[in-house]
Amino acid sequence: MSEYWCELVQTRTGIERDVVLSIEDGRIESVTPDRPVPPGASVLPGLTLPGLANAHSHAFHRALRGRTQTGTGTFWTWRDQMYQAAGRLDPDSYLALARAVYAEMALAGITSVGEFHYLHHGPDGTPYRDPNAMGYALIEAARQAGIRITLLDTCYLHGGLTADGYRPLEGVQRRFGDGGSDAWYQRWSALRGDENTRIGAAVHSVRAFAAKDDYATWAARTAGVPVHVHLSEQPAENAACVAHHGLTPTGLLDAHGFWSAHATAVHATHLTDADIAALARAGAGVCFCPTTERDLADGIGPAGELARAGVPLSLGSDSQAVIDLFEEARAVELDERLRTGQRGHFTSAALLAYATATGHRALGWADAGRIEPGALADLTTIGLDSVRLAGTVPRLATEAAVFAATASDVTHVMVGGRTIVRDGVHQLVDAVPQALTAAVHGLFG
C-alpha cells in the first residue's frame, strides 16, 4: 500500500483539505481528510482531481496544428487538408505520432482517451498483414505513454451522402473502409483489449453508413460496449439526411434502434427538440469538443437543452487544435453564455464531472473519474501557485480550476496508482516536445 498526502482533493461532496489517500493494487483504498502528513507519504501540493477523460480524439490530427489555421474556408476545406495527413501514415509512423500525442495528453492531466479510429488499411485500401495493425499501434502508443485507451474502431463504408444517395469511397477514404458491415465486424471482433485497453466501436456518421448497411444488426453486434458516432456536426449533413431519408441523423439512428445508454453522439451541434428528446429517452450521451467546433466553424451546440433533458455530457479534444480539458470544460459554459446572452448555466462541479466521471463512463471506465474507495487510482494534481491560480481560496478551488487553469498547471498524474507525470515531467516518454516535432516533421518531411 502507498500513501499520498494531498493539500486539497475534489470529491463528490466538494473540496476536502489535508487528505490522506491510501492506494493498493491500482485502486483507492481510503480517503481520509483533515490529517497531518503520515511518515513516508508522498506530498501532493495543490488540488488533486480525478484523472481527466478525453472522450473523443483523432490522434493524427495533431500533425495539423498550425497548418490549418491560415486562410479562410469551412469544415469541408479543412477536411481536404486532414485527408492529406491521413494518407501519409503507416503503423510505425502512427505509433510514433500517437505515442507523443498521448504523452502530451498525460502532461495535460488526461488519464483515459477515446480514440475514434478509422485509418484501418494502407493508403490505397489494401489491408496490412495484420488487418488491425493501425489499431494495435494506437493501443501500444497509449501503453507506452501510460494512459488508458478505449479504441473506438470505426465502421466507415461510404464517401458521403447527398439527396440522391451515397457516394463511394474515393482517394484516401479507401483506407477507411472494410468493404461492408460484415467485413468490418470480422476485423473488429478480432481486436483484444487488456487492463489498459477497452475495445469500443463507432459508426463514423450517417454520411459513411447507410440504412442498407443494417444499423440494427451493427448495434446488436456491438451491444454492451461503448459506441460512438459523429452526429449533426454540420448543417449540410442534416440537410442531406433529411433530403434522402426524410429524417434527421438522430431520427434516422433512432428509427433503426441505434441509441442506447452505451451510445455517445459526438458534436451534436445542430439538433432539433425531437433529436434531444430521442437521445434523452435512450439514455445516450453527447460529447462536446468546443475548441474543435470553434476552430472548424461548426457552431455552438445546445448544451443547456441537453443537460436539462438529462443527457450526460462529456468532452473531447477531437482535432487536437488544443489539448486542454480545462479549456473544453469552461467552453461549455462560456459558449452557452454567448449563445443565450446569460451567465451561470452550469456549476463548476458539473463542468468538472463532464471532464472526468461522465467522460470515463462514456469510454467504458465506469470505475474511474471519482476519488473514493474502490475507484481506480487515476488522479491529476494541479498546482495553485501559477500566475493563473495564485490566490485561490481553497473552498473555491474547483471554480478556479475550471475557469482559470490550463494544461500547463498540471504537476502530477497517476494512472492505476502509477505515477506517469511528476513535477510536470513525463516519466515514461523522454522529451515530449522533441518527440512531437520528430513525429510531425517525419510525416510531412
CSV table of N, CA and C in Angstrom, one decimal, residues 279-354:
chain,number,residue,atom,x,y,z
A,279,LEU,N,-32.5,11.3,-27.8
A,279,LEU,CA,-31.2,10.9,-27.1
A,279,LEU,C,-31.5,10.7,-25.6
A,280,ALA,N,-32.3,11.6,-25.0
A,280,ALA,CA,-32.6,11.5,-23.6
A,280,ALA,C,-33.4,10.2,-23.3
A,281,ARG,N,-34.4,9.9,-24.1
A,281,ARG,CA,-35.2,8.7,-24.0
A,281,ARG,C,-34.4,7.5,-23.9
A,282,ALA,N,-33.3,7.4,-24.8
A,282,ALA,CA,-32.5,6.2,-24.8
A,282,ALA,C,-31.4,6.2,-23.8
A,283,GLY,N,-31.2,7.3,-23.1
A,283,GLY,CA,-30.1,7.4,-22.1
A,283,GLY,C,-28.7,7.6,-22.8
A,284,ALA,N,-28.7,8.0,-24.0
A,284,ALA,CA,-27.4,8.2,-24.7
A,284,ALA,C,-26.8,9.5,-24.3
A,285,GLY,N,-25.5,9.6,-24.5
A,285,GLY,CA,-24.7,10.8,-24.1
A,285,GLY,C,-24.3,11.6,-25.3
A,286,VAL,N,-23.7,12.8,-25.0
A,286,VAL,CA,-23.2,13.7,-26.0
A,286,VAL,C,-21.8,14.1,-25.6
A,287,CYS,N,-20.9,14.0,-26.5
A,287,CYS,CA,-19.5,14.5,-26.3
A,287,CYS,C,-19.3,15.8,-27.1
A,288,PHE,N,-19.1,16.9,-26.4
A,288,PHE,CA,-18.8,18.2,-27.0
A,288,PHE,C,-17.3,18.3,-27.1
A,289,CYS,N,-16.8,19.0,-28.2
A,289,CYS,CA,-15.4,19.3,-28.4
A,289,CYS,C,-15.3,20.7,-28.8
A,290,PRO,N,-15.5,21.6,-27.8
A,290,PRO,CA,-15.7,23.1,-28.1
A,290,PRO,C,-14.6,23.7,-28.9
A,291,THR,N,-13.3,23.4,-28.6
A,291,THR,CA,-12.2,24.1,-29.3
A,291,THR,C,-12.2,23.7,-30.7
A,292,THR,N,-12.5,22.4,-31.0
A,292,THR,CA,-12.6,22.0,-32.4
A,292,THR,C,-13.8,22.6,-33.1
A,293,GLU,N,-14.9,22.6,-32.4
A,293,GLU,CA,-16.1,23.1,-33.0
A,293,GLU,C,-16.0,24.6,-33.3
A,294,ARG,N,-15.3,25.3,-32.5
A,294,ARG,CA,-15.0,26.7,-32.8
A,294,ARG,C,-14.0,26.8,-34.0
A,295,ASP,N,-12.9,26.0,-33.9
A,295,ASP,CA,-11.9,26.1,-34.9
A,295,ASP,C,-12.4,25.8,-36.3
A,296,LEU,N,-13.3,24.8,-36.4
A,296,LEU,CA,-13.9,24.5,-37.7
A,296,LEU,C,-15.1,25.2,-38.1
A,297,ALA,N,-15.5,26.2,-37.3
A,297,ALA,CA,-16.7,27.0,-37.5
A,297,ALA,C,-18.0,26.1,-37.6
A,298,ASP,N,-18.0,25.1,-36.8
A,298,ASP,CA,-19.2,24.2,-36.8
A,298,ASP,C,-20.4,24.9,-36.2
A,299,GLY,N,-20.2,25.6,-35.1
A,299,GLY,CA,-21.3,26.2,-34.4
A,299,GLY,C,-21.3,25.9,-32.9
A,300,ILE,N,-22.3,26.3,-32.2
A,300,ILE,CA,-22.3,26.1,-30.7
A,300,ILE,C,-23.5,25.1,-30.5
A,301,GLY,N,-23.2,24.0,-29.8
A,301,GLY,CA,-24.2,23.0,-29.6
A,301,GLY,C,-25.2,23.4,-28.4
A,302,PRO,N,-26.3,22.7,-28.4
A,302,PRO,CA,-27.3,23.0,-27.4
A,302,PRO,C,-27.0,22.4,-26.0
A,303,ALA,N,-25.9,22.8,-25.4
A,303,ALA,CA,-25.5,22.1,-24.1
A,303,ALA,C,-26.6,22.3,-23.0
A,304,GLY,N,-27.2,23.5,-22.9
A,304,GLY,CA,-28.2,23.7,-21.9
A,304,GLY,C,-29.4,22.8,-22.1
A,305,GLU,N,-29.9,22.8,-23.3
A,305,GLU,CA,-31.1,21.9,-23.5
A,305,GLU,C,-30.8,20.5,-23.3
A,306,LEU,N,-29.6,20.0,-23.7
A,306,LEU,CA,-29.3,18.6,-23.4
A,306,LEU,C,-29.2,18.3,-22.0
A,307,ALA,N,-28.5,19.2,-21.2
A,307,ALA,CA,-28.3,18.9,-19.8
A,307,ALA,C,-29.7,18.9,-19.1
A,308,ARG,N,-30.6,19.9,-19.5
A,308,ARG,CA,-31.9,19.9,-18.8
A,308,ARG,C,-32.7,18.7,-19.2
A,309,ALA,N,-32.4,18.1,-20.3
A,309,ALA,CA,-33.2,16.9,-20.7
A,309,ALA,C,-32.6,15.6,-20.0
A,310,GLY,N,-31.5,15.8,-19.3
A,310,GLY,CA,-30.9,14.7,-18.6
A,310,GLY,C,-29.9,13.9,-19.4
A,311,VAL,N,-29.4,14.5,-20.6
A,311,VAL,CA,-28.4,13.8,-21.4
A,311,VAL,C,-27.0,14.0,-20.8
A,312,PRO,N,-26.3,13.0,-20.5
A,312,PRO,CA,-25.0,13.1,-19.9
A,312,PRO,C,-24.0,13.7,-20.9
A,313,LEU,N,-23.2,14.7,-20.5
A,313,LEU,CA,-22.2,15.3,-21.4
A,313,LEU,C,-20.8,14.9,-21.0
A,314,SER,N,-20.0,14.8,-22.1
A,314,SER,CA,-18.5,14.5,-21.9
A,314,SER,C,-17.8,15.4,-22.8
A,315,LEU,N,-16.5,15.4,-22.8
A,315,LEU,CA,-15.6,16.3,-23.5
A,315,LEU,C,-14.5,15.6,-24.3
A,316,GLY,N,-14.1,16.2,-25.4
A,316,GLY,CA,-13.0,15.7,-26.2
A,316,GLY,C,-12.2,16.7,-26.8
A,317,SER,N,-11.0,16.3,-27.2
A,317,SER,CA,-10.1,17.3,-27.9
A,317,SER,C,-10.2,17.2,-29.4
A,318,ASP,N,-10.8,16.1,-29.9
A,318,ASP,CA,-11.1,15.9,-31.3
A,318,ASP,C,-9.9,16.2,-32.2
A,319,SER,N,-9.8,17.4,-32.8
A,319,SER,CA,-8.7,17.6,-33.8
A,319,SER,C,-7.4,18.1,-33.2
A,320,GLN,N,-7.3,18.1,-31.9
A,320,GLN,CA,-6.1,18.4,-31.2
A,320,GLN,C,-5.6,19.9,-31.5
A,321,ALA,N,-6.5,20.8,-31.9
A,321,ALA,CA,-6.2,22.2,-32.1
A,321,ALA,C,-5.6,22.7,-30.8
A,322,VAL,N,-6.1,22.2,-29.7
A,322,VAL,CA,-5.6,22.4,-28.3
A,322,VAL,C,-5.9,21.1,-27.6
A,323,ILE,N,-4.9,20.7,-26.7
A,323,ILE,CA,-5.2,19.6,-25.8
A,323,ILE,C,-5.2,20.1,-24.4
A,324,ASP,N,-6.4,20.4,-23.9
A,324,ASP,CA,-6.6,21.1,-22.7
A,324,ASP,C,-8.1,20.9,-22.2
A,325,LEU,N,-8.3,19.9,-21.3
A,325,LEU,CA,-9.7,19.6,-20.9
A,325,LEU,C,-10.2,20.7,-20.0
A,326,PHE,N,-9.4,21.5,-19.4
A,326,PHE,CA,-9.9,22.6,-18.6
A,326,PHE,C,-10.6,23.7,-19.6
A,327,GLU,N,-9.9,23.9,-20.7
A,327,GLU,CA,-10.5,24.8,-21.7
A,327,GLU,C,-11.8,24.2,-22.3
A,328,GLU,N,-11.8,22.9,-22.5
A,328,GLU,CA,-13.0,22.3,-23.1
A,328,GLU,C,-14.2,22.5,-22.1
A,329,ALA,N,-13.9,22.3,-20.8
A,329,ALA,CA,-14.9,22.3,-19.8
A,329,ALA,C,-15.5,23.7,-19.6
A,330,ARG,N,-14.6,24.7,-19.5
A,330,ARG,CA,-15.2,26.1,-19.3
A,330,ARG,C,-15.9,26.6,-20.6
A,331,ALA,N,-15.4,26.0,-21.8
A,331,ALA,CA,-16.0,26.5,-23.0
A,331,ALA,C,-17.5,26.1,-23.1
A,332,VAL,N,-17.9,25.0,-22.4
A,332,VAL,CA,-19.3,24.6,-22.4
A,332,VAL,C,-20.1,25.7,-21.8
A,333,GLU,N,-19.7,26.2,-20.7
A,333,GLU,CA,-20.4,27.3,-20.0
A,333,GLU,C,-20.3,28.6,-20.8
A,334,LEU,N,-19.0,28.9,-21.2
A,334,LEU,CA,-18.8,30.2,-21.9
A,334,LEU,C,-19.5,30.3,-23.2
A,335,ASP,N,-19.5,29.2,-24.0
A,335,ASP,CA,-20.2,29.2,-25.3
A,335,ASP,C,-21.7,29.3,-25.1
A,336,GLU,N,-22.2,28.7,-24.0
A,336,GLU,CA,-23.6,28.8,-23.7
A,336,GLU,C,-24.0,30.2,-23.4
A,337,ARG,N,-23.1,30.9,-22.7
A,337,ARG,CA,-23.4,32.4,-22.4
A,337,ARG,C,-23.5,33.2,-23.7
A,338,LEU,N,-22.6,32.9,-24.7
A,338,LEU,CA,-22.6,33.6,-25.9
A,338,LEU,C,-23.9,33.2,-26.7
A,339,ARG,N,-24.3,32.0,-26.6
A,339,ARG,CA,-25.5,31.6,-27.3
A,339,ARG,C,-26.8,32.2,-26.8
A,340,THR,N,-26.8,32.3,-25.4
A,340,THR,CA,-28.1,32.7,-24.8
A,340,THR,C,-28.1,34.2,-24.3
A,341,GLY,N,-26.9,34.8,-24.1
A,341,GLY,CA,-26.8,36.1,-23.5
A,341,GLY,C,-27.0,36.1,-22.0
A,342,GLN,N,-26.9,34.9,-21.4
A,342,GLN,CA,-27.0,34.8,-19.9
A,342,GLN,C,-25.8,34.1,-19.3
A,343,ARG,N,-25.5,34.3,-18.1
A,343,ARG,CA,-24.4,33.6,-17.4
A,343,ARG,C,-25.0,32.6,-16.4
A,344,GLY,N,-24.1,31.6,-16.0
A,344,GLY,CA,-24.4,30.7,-15.0
A,344,GLY,C,-25.3,29.6,-15.3
A,345,HIS,N,-25.0,28.8,-16.4
A,345,HIS,CA,-25.8,27.7,-16.8
A,345,HIS,C,-25.3,26.4,-16.1
A,346,PHE,N,-24.1,26.3,-15.9
A,346,PHE,CA,-23.5,25.0,-15.3
A,346,PHE,C,-22.6,25.4,-14.1
A,347,THR,N,-22.7,24.6,-13.1
A,347,THR,CA,-21.8,24.7,-11.9
A,347,THR,C,-20.4,24.2,-12.3
A,348,SER,N,-19.5,24.7,-11.6
A,348,SER,CA,-18.1,24.2,-11.8
A,348,SER,C,-18.0,22.7,-11.6
A,349,ALA,N,-18.7,22.2,-10.6
A,349,ALA,CA,-18.7,20.8,-10.3
A,349,ALA,C,-19.2,20.0,-11.4
A,350,ALA,N,-20.3,20.5,-12.1
A,350,ALA,CA,-20.9,19.8,-13.2
A,350,ALA,C,-19.9,19.8,-14.4
A,351,LEU,N,-19.3,20.9,-14.6
A,351,LEU,CA,-18.3,21.0,-15.7
A,351,LEU,C,-17.1,20.1,-15.5
A,352,LEU,N,-16.7,20.0,-14.2
A,352,LEU,CA,-15.6,19.1,-13.9
A,352,LEU,C,-16.0,17.7,-14.1
A,353,ALA,N,-17.2,17.4,-13.8
A,353,ALA,CA,-17.7,16.0,-13.9
A,353,ALA,C,-17.7,15.6,-15.4
A,354,TYR,N,-18.1,16.5,-16.3
A,354,TYR,CA,-18.0,16.2,-17.7
A,354,TYR,C,-16.6,15.9,-18.2
